[in-house]
Short mmCIF file of C-alpha atoms in Angstrom, two decimals:
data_model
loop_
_atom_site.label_atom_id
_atom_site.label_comp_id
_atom_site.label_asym_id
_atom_site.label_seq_id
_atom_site.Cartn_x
_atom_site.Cartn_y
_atom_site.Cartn_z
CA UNK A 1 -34.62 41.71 41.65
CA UNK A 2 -32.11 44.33 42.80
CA UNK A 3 -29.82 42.53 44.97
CA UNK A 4 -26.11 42.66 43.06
CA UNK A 5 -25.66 38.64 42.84
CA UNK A 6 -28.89 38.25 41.11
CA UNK A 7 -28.46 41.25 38.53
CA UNK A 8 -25.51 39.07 37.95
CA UNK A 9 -27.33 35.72 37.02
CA UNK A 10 -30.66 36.97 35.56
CA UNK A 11 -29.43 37.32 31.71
CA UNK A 12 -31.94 35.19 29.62
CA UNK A 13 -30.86 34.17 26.31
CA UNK A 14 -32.40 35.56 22.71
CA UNK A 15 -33.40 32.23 20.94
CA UNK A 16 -35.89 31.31 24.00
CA UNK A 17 -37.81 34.74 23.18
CA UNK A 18 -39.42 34.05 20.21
CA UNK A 19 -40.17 30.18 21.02
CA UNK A 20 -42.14 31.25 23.72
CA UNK A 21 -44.09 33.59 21.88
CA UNK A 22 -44.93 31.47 19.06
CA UNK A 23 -46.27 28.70 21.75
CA UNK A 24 -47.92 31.09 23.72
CA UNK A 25 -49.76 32.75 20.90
CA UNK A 26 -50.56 29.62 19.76
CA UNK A 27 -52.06 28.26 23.14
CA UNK A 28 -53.94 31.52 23.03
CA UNK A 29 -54.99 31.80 19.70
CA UNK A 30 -55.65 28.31 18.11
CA UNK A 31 -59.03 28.00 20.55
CA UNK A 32 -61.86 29.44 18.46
CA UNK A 33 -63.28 32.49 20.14
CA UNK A 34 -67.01 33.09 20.54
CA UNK A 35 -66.94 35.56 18.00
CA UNK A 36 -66.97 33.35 15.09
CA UNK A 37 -63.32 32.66 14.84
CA UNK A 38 -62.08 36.50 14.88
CA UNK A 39 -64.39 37.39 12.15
CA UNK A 40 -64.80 40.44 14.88
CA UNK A 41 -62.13 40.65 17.37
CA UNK A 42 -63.90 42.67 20.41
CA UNK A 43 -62.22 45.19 22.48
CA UNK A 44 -63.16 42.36 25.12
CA UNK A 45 -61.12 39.73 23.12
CA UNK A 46 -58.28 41.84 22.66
CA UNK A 47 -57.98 43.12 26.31
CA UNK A 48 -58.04 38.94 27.62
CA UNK A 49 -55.38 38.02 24.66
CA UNK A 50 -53.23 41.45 26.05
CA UNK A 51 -53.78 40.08 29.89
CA UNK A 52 -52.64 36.25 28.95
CA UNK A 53 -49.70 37.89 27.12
CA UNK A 54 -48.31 40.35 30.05
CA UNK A 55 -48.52 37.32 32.46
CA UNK A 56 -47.01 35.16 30.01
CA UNK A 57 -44.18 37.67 29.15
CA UNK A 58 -43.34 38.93 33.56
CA UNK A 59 -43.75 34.79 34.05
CA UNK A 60 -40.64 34.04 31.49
CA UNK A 61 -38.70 37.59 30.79
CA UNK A 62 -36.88 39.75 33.41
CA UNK A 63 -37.76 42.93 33.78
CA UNK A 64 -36.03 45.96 34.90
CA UNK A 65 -38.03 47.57 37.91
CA UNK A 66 -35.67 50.49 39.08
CA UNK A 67 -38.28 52.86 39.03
CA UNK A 68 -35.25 55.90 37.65
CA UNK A 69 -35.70 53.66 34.51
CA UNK A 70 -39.29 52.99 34.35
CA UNK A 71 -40.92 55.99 35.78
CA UNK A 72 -38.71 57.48 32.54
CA UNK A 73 -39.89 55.24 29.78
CA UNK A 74 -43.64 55.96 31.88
CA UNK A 75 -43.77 59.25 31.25
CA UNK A 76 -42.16 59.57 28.30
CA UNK A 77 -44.77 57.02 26.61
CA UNK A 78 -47.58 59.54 28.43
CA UNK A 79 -46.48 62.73 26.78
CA UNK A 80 -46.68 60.80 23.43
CA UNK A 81 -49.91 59.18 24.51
CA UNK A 82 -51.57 62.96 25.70
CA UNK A 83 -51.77 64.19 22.14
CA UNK A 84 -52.61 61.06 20.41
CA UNK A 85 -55.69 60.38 19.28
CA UNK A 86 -58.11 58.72 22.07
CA UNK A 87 -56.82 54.86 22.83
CA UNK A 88 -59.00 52.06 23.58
CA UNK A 89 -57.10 50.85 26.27
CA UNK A 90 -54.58 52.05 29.32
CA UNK A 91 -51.23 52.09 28.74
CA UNK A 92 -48.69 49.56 30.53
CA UNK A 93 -44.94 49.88 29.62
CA UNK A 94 -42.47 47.99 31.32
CA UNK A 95 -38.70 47.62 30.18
CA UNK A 96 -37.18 43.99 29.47
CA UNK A 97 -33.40 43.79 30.45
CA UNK A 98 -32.98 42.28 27.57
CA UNK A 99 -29.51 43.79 24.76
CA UNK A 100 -32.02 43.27 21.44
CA UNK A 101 -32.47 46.95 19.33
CA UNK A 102 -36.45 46.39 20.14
CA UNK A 103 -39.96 47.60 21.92
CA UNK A 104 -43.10 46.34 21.06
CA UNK A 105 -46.72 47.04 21.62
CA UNK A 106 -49.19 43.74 21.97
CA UNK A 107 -52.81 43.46 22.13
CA UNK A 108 -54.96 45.88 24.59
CA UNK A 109 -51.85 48.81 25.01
CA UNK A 110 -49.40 46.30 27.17
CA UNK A 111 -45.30 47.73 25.59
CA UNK A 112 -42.55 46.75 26.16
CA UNK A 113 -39.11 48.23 25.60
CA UNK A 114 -35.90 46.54 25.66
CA UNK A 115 -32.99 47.99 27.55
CA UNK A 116 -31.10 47.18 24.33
CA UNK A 117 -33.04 50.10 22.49
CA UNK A 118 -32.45 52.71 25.26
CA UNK A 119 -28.34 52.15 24.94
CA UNK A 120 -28.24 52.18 21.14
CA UNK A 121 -30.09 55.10 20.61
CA UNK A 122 -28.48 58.89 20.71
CA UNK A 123 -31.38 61.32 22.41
CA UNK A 124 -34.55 61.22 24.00
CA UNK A 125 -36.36 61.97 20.45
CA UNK A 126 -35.18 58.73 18.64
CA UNK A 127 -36.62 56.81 21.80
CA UNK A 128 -39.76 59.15 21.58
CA UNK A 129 -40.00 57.72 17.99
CA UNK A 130 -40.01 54.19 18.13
CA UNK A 131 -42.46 54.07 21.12
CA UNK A 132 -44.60 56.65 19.08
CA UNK A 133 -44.87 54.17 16.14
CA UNK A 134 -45.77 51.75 18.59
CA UNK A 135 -48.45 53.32 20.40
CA UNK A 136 -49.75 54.18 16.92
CA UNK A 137 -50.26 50.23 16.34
CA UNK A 138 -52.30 50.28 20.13
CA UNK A 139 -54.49 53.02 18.59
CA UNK A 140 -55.23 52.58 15.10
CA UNK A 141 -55.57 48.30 17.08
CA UNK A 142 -53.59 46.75 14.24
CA UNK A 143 -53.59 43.32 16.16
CA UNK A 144 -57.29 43.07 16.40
CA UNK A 145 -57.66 44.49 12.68
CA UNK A 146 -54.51 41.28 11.62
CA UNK A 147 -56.70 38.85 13.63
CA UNK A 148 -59.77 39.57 11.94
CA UNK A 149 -58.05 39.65 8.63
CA UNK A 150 -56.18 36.23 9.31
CA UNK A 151 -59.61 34.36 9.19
CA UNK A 152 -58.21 33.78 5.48
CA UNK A 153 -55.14 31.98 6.64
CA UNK A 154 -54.25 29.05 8.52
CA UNK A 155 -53.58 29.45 12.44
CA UNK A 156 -50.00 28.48 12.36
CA UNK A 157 -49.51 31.31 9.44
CA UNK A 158 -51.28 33.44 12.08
CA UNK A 159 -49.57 32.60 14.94
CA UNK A 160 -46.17 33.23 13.00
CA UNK A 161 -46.90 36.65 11.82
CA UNK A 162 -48.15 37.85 15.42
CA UNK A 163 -45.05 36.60 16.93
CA UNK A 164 -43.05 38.26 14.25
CA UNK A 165 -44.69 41.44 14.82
CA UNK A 166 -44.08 41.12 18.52
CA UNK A 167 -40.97 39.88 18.78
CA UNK A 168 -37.99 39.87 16.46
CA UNK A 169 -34.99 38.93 18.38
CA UNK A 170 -34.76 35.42 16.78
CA UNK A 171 -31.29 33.68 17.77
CA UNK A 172 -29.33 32.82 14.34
CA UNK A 173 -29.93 29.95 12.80
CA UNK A 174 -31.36 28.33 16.65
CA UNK A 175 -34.74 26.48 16.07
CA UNK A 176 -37.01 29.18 17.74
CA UNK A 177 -35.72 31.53 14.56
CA UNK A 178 -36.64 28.59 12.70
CA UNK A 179 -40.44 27.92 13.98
CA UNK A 180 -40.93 31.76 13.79
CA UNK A 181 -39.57 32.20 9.85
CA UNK A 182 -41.32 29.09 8.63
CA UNK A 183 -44.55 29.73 9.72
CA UNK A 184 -44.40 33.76 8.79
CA UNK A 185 -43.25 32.41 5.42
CA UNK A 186 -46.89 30.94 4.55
CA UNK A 187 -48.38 34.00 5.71
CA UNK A 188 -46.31 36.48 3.04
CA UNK A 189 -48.64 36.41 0.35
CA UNK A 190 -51.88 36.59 2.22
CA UNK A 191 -50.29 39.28 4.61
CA UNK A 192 -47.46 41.59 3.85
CA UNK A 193 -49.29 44.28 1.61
CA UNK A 194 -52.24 44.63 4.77
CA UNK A 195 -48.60 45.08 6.91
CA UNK A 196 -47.21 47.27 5.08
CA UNK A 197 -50.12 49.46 5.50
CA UNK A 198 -50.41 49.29 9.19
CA UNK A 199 -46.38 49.96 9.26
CA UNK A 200 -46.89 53.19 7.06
CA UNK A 201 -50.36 53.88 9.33
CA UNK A 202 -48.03 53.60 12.31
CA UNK A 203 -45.10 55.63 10.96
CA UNK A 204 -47.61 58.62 9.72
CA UNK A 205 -49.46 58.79 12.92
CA UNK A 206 -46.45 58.40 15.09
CA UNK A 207 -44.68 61.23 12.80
CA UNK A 208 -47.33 63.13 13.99
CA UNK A 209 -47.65 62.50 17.74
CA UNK A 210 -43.90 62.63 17.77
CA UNK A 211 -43.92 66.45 16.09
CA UNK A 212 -47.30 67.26 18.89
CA UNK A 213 -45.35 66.04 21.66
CA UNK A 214 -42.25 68.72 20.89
CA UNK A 215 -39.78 66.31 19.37
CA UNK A 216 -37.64 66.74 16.59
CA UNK A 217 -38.92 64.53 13.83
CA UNK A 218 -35.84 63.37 12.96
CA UNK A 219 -35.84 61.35 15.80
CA UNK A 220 -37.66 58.45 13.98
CA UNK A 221 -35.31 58.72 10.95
CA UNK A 222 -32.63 58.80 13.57
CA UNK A 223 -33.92 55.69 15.17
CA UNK A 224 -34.54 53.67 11.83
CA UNK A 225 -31.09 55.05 10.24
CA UNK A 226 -29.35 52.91 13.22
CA UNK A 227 -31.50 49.82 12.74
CA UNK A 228 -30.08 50.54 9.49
CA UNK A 229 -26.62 50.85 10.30
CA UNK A 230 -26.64 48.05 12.66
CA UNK A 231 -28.23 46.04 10.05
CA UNK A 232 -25.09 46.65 7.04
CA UNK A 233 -22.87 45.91 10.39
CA UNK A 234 -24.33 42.15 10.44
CA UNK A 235 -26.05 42.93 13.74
CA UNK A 236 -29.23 42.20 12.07
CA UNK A 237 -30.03 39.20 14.38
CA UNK A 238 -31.62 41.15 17.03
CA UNK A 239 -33.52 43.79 14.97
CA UNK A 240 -37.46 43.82 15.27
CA UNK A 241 -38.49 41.43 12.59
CA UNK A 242 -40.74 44.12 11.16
CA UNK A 243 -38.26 46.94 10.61
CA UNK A 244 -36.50 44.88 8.16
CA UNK A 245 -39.89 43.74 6.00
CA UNK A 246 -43.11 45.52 6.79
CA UNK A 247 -42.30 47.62 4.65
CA UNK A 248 -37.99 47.74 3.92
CA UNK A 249 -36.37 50.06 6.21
CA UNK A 250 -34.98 51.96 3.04
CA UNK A 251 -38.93 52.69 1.93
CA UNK A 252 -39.33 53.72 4.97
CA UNK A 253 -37.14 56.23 5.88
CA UNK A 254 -38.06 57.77 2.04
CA UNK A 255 -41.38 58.43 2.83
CA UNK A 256 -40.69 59.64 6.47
CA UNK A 257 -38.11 62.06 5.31
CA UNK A 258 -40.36 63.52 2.54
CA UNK A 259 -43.18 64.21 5.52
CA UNK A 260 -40.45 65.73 7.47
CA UNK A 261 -39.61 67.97 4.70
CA UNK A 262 -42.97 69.83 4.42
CA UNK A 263 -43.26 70.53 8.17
CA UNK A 264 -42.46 74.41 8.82
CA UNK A 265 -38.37 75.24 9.76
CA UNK A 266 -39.66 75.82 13.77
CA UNK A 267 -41.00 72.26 13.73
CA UNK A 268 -38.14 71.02 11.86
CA UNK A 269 -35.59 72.36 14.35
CA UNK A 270 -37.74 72.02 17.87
CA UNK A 271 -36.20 69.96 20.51
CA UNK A 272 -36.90 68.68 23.55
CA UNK A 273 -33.77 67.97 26.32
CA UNK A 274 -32.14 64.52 26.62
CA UNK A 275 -30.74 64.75 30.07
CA UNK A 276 -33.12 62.53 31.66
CA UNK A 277 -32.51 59.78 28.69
CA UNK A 278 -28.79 60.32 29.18
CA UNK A 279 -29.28 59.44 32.86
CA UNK A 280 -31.23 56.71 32.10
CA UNK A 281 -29.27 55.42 29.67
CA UNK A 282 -26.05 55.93 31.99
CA UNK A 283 -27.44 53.84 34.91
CA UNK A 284 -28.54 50.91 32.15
CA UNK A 285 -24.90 50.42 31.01
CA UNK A 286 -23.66 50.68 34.22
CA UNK A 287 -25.58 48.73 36.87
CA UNK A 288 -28.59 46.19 34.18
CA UNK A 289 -25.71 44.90 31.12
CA UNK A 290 -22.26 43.15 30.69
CA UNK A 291 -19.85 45.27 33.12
CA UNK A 292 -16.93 43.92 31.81
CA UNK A 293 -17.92 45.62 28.69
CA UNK A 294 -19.32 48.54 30.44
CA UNK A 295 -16.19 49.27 32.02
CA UNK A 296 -14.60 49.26 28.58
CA UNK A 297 -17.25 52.05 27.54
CA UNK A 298 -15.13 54.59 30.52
CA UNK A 299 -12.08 53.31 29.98
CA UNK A 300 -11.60 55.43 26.67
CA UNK A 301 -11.78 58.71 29.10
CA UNK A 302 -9.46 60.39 31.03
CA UNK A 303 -11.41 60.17 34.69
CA UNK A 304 -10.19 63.57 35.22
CA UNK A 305 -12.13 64.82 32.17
CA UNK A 306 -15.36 62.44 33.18
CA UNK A 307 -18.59 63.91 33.41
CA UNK A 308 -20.36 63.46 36.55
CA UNK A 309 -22.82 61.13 35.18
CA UNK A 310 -19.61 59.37 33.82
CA UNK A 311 -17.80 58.93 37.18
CA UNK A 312 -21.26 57.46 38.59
CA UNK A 313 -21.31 54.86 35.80
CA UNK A 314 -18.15 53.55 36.36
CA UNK A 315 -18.63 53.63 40.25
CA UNK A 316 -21.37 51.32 40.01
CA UNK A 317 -19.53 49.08 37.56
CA UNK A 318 -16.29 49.03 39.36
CA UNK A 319 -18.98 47.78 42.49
CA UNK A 320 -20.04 45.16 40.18
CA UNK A 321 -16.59 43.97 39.21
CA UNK A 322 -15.91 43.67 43.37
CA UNK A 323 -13.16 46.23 42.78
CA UNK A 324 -13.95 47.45 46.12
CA UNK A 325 -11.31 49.89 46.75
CA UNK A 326 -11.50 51.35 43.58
CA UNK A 327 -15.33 51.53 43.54
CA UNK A 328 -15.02 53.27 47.11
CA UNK A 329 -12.40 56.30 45.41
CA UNK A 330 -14.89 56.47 42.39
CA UNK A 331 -18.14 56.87 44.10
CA UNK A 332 -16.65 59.36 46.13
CA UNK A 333 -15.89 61.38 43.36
CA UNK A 334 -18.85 60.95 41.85
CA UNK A 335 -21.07 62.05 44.92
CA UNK A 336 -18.48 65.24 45.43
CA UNK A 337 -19.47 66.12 41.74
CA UNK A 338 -23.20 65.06 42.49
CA UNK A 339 -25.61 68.12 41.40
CA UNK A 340 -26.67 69.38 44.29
CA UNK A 341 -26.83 65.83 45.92
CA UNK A 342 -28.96 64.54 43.56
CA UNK A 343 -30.67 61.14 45.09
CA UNK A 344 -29.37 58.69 42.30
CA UNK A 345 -25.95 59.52 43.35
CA UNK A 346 -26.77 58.88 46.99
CA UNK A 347 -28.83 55.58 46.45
CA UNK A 348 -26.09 53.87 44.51
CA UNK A 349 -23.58 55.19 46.89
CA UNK A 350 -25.46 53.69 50.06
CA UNK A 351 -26.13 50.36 47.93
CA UNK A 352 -22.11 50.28 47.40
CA UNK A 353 -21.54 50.35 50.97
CA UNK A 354 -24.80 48.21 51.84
CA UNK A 355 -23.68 45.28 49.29
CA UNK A 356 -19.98 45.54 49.69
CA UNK A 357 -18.33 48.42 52.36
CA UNK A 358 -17.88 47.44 55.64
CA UNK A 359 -19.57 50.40 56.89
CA UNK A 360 -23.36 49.86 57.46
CA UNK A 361 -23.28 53.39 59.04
CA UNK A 362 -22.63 55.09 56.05
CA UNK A 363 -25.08 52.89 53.96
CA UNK A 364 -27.82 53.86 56.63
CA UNK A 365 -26.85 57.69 55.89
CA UNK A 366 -26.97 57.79 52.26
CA UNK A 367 -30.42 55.54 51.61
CA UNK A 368 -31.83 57.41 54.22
CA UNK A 369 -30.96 60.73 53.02
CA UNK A 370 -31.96 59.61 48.99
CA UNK A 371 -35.31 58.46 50.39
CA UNK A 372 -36.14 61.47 52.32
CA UNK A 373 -35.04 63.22 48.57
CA UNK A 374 -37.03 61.16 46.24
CA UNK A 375 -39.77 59.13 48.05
CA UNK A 376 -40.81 57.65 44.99
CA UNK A 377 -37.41 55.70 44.81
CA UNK A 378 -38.78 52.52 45.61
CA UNK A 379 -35.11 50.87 45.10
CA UNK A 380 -33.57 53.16 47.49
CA UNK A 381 -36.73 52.24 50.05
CA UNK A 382 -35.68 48.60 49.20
CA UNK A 383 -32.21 48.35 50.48
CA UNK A 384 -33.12 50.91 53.24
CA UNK A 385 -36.27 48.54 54.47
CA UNK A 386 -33.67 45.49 54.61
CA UNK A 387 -31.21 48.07 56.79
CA UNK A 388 -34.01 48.51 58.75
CA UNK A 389 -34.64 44.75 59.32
CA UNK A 390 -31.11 43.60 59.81
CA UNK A 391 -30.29 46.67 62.02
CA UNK A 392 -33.28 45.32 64.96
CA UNK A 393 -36.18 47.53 63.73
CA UNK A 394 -38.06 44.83 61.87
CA UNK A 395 -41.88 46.45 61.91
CA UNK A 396 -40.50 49.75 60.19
CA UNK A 397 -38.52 47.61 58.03
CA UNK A 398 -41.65 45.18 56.97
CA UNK A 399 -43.99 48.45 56.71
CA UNK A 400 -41.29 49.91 53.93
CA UNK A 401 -41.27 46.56 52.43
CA UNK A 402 -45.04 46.84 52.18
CA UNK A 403 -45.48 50.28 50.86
CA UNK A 404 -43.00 48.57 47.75
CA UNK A 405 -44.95 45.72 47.71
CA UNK A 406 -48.14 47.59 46.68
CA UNK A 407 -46.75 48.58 43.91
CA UNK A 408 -44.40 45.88 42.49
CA UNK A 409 -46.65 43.23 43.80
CA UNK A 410 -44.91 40.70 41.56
CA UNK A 411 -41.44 41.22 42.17
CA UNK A 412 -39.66 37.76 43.49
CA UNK A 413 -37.07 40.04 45.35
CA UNK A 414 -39.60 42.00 47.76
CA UNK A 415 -41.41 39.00 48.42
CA UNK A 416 -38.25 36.74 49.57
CA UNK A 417 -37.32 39.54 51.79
CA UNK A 418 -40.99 40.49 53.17
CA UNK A 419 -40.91 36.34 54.28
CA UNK A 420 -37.48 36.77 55.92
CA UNK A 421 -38.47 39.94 58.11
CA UNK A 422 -41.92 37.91 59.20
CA UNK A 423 -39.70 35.14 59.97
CA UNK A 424 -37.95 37.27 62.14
CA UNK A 425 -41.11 38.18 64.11
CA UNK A 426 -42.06 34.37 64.14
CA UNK A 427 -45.36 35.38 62.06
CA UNK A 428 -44.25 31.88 60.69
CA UNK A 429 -47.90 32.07 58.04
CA UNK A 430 -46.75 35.05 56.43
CA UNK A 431 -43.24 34.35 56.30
CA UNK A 432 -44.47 31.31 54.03
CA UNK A 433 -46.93 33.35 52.10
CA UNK A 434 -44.33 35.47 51.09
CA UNK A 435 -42.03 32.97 50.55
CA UNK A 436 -44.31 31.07 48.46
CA UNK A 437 -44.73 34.54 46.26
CA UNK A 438 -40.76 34.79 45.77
CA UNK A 439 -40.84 31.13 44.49
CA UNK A 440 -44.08 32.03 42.47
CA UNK A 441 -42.75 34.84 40.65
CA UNK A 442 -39.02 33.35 40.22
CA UNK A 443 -40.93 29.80 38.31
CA UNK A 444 -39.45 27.50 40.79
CA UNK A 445 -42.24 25.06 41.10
CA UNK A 446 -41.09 22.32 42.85
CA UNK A 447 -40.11 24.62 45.81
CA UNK A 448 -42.56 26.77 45.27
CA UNK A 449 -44.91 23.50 46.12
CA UNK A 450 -42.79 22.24 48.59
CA UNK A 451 -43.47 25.93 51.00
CA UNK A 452 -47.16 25.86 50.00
CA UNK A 453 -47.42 22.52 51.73
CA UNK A 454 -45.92 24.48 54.69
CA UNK A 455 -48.05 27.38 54.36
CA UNK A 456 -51.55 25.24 54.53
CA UNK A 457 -50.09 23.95 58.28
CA UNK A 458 -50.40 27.84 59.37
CA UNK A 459 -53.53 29.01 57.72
CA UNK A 460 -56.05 29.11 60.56
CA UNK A 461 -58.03 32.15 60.74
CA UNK A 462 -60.41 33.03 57.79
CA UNK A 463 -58.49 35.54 56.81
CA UNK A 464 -55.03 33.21 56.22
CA UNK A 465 -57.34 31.12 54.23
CA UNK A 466 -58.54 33.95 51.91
CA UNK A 467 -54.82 35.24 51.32
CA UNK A 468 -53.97 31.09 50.48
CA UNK A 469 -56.61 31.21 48.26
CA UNK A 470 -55.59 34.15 46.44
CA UNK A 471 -51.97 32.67 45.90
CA UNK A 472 -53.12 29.01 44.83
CA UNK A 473 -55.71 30.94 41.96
CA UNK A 474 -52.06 33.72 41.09
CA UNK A 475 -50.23 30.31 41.02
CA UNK A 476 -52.87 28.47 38.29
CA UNK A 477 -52.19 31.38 36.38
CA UNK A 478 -49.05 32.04 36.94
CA UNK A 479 -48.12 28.61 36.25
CA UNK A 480 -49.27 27.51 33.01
CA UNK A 481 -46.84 29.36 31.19
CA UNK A 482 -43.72 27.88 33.25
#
């Protein structure tokens, strides 16, 4: 996943998104449940519908595993979560490279925010509001409370609204908009005064939780004022479907802003810092969208007058351009500016020279000194384990790899790499097994099949034919939303 050539490749397009979803949800939904259709939608029933989703959603959508990015969005989400109300379910937020204005929250706490929202929002507090409405949906269980209520309407009209709700980034006039609009249409009059009190439910108790957590308020006017403003713009294709009619933005934003106005002048004016958004936010531009237009983004800016964060951005997307000599000057004055050698600056630096410099001595010096800085940097221990590898030192390399794999145990990129290093030692069944994951997890059947075949020649002991067992059950579930 964080190689350069296939952050280059991996952009899906909008119109599949909401296709999917509508199937899937259908697939999921149309099968009576035990409970008498959803006339009561179980925590039970709602945690398997949230599983079946996730896998659905990592098995068709990229997401963004740099854990500067997602140990942000983490934590952020858990100071809004520790003064919420008590929540049914664990939280699990991941971040879909993906340039739509949205973030959602499905059944049983799974959310999702786009890397679209993070770079068209201002501060950490506008963030902090739209995943504060969203959690209030996970709390207050909205889904499970539509489900039950749907009972009254047909399963297509069901199946439209719940896609709607989760996903608005229908393509313009492409069929998937089409499937999604048509169906939701039927469901209007049955539905859209019980969503319009959810939305208001969400926006009062997210208010709230936003306000507990230290933000300013404003940061969910803030957030709906651009929806807003990219809306008038015509760049209403890619806003969350139920911004724009559960209940109208303008509504909205009334009611919000005459909540705001009661709150006390300290609560009114608190703030919380935006550095680490601005970070995050930099390193989205720069390394996970388009860098021809990134580069445009620095090009305004005299690079004498850059900030530091600044110069790092356009390091990384003069790397990405394979401007080599020019990336080379730029990172170096961005790591001379670095705050007290801050690890970011040193991981992308050693990736430059990893992916594209000619010296591997300098790449081993800067990964190894941002890993000994932030351990938790699992992209930094990435690149380092392959140094490791390629430099004769294969077992330290494949125990790094390891410790990542524990905890992206899904990512295609860890895998392929894992199976390369055992190939090296000749451990010729895990070098399959792992190969056979990469496949998995990037949906190429037919060659994910053809290196199972090979795989089943090398599982001998009892143990190699527990861990084939385990992949052939990932890859029947895995697989049936390819």
């Amino acid at each position: 996943m964080w190689s350069a050539g296939t952050l280059a490749v991996r952009e899906k397009a909008h119109r599949l998104v909401a296709l999917v979803v509508a199937l899937v949800l259908l697939l999921v939904l149309a099968v009576p449940s035990q409970s008498a259709l959803f006339s009561e939608f179980t925590i039970s029933d709602e945690a398997e519908l949230g599983r079946k989703f996730n896998v659905m959603f990592r098995a068709r959508f990229p997401l963004i595993e740099d854990p500067e990015i997602v140990d942000y969005v983490r934590d952020l989400t858990g100071t809004i979560v520790d003064v919420m109300p008590p929540i049914a379910f664990p939280i699990n937020v991941h971040v879909v490279r993906n340039d739509s204005m949205n973030a959602f929250a499905t059944a049983a706490g799974y959310v999702f925010v786009f890397s679209g929202l993070i770079l068209n929002l201002d501060n950490e507090a506008e963030l902090a509001g739209v995943i504060a409405h969203e959690l209030a949906h996970v709390q207050q269980r909205h889904i499970a409370q539509s489900i039950e209520h749907s009972q009254i309407a047909s399963a297509g009209a069901l199946v439209g609204m719940l896609a709607g709700v989760f996903l608005g980034s229908q393509g313009k006039g492409d069929a998937a908009g089409g499937v999604m609009l048509g169906s939701m249409a039927g469901a209007q009059s049955a539905m859209l005064s019980y969503s319009r009190e959810h939305e208001r439910e969400a926006d009062n108790i997210g208010l709230t939780s936003l306000v507990d957590a230290g933000y300013d308020p404003r940061g969910m006017i803030d957030a709906f004022e651009t929806i807003r403003r990219r809306t008038w713009m015509g760049g209403g294709g890619d806003i969350p479907a139920y911004y724009l009619t559960h209940p109208g933005i303008e509504e909205r934003i009334g009611y919000i802003e005459q909540r705001i106005a009661r709150y006390p002048e300290e609560v009114r004016t608190q703030h919380k810092d935006s550095g680490r958004f601005d970070r995050v936010k930099t390193l989205l531009r720069a390394r996970y969208s388009d860098p021809k237009i990134a580069l445009g983004y620095y090009a305004h800016e005299d690079e004498g007058s850059m900030s530091c964060l600044d110069r790092l951005g356009r390091a990384i997307v003069l790397s990405r351009l394979n401007r080599i000599q020019e990336a080379e000057r730029a990172f170096a004055r961005a790591l001379a500016c670095s705050p007290g050698r801050d690890p970011l600056w040193l991981r992308e630096t050693g990736i430059f020279y990893f992916e594209y410099g000619q010296r591997q001595d300098k790449a081993v010096s800067y990964l190894q000194e941002a890993v000994l800085r932030n351990p938790r940097d699992l992209m930094a221990l990435f690149f380092y384990a392959r140094i490791l590898a390629e430099t004769g030192k294969v077992d330290e390399g494949i125990a790094m790899m390891q410790r990542i794999e524990k905890r992206l145990p899904e990512d295609a990129e860890i895998h392929y790499y894992l199976g390369r290093m055992y190939g090296q030692k000749n451990d010729m069944f895990h070098a399959y097994l792992h190969l056979c994951y990469a496949r998995l997890y990037k949906n190429q059947k037919q060659k994910f099949l053809r290196r199972l075949d090979g795989l089943k020649t090398y599982a001998q002991t009892d143990g190699q034919k527990k861990e084939l067992a385990r992949l052939e059950k990932t890859y029947k579930e895995w697989s049936q939303y390819w």
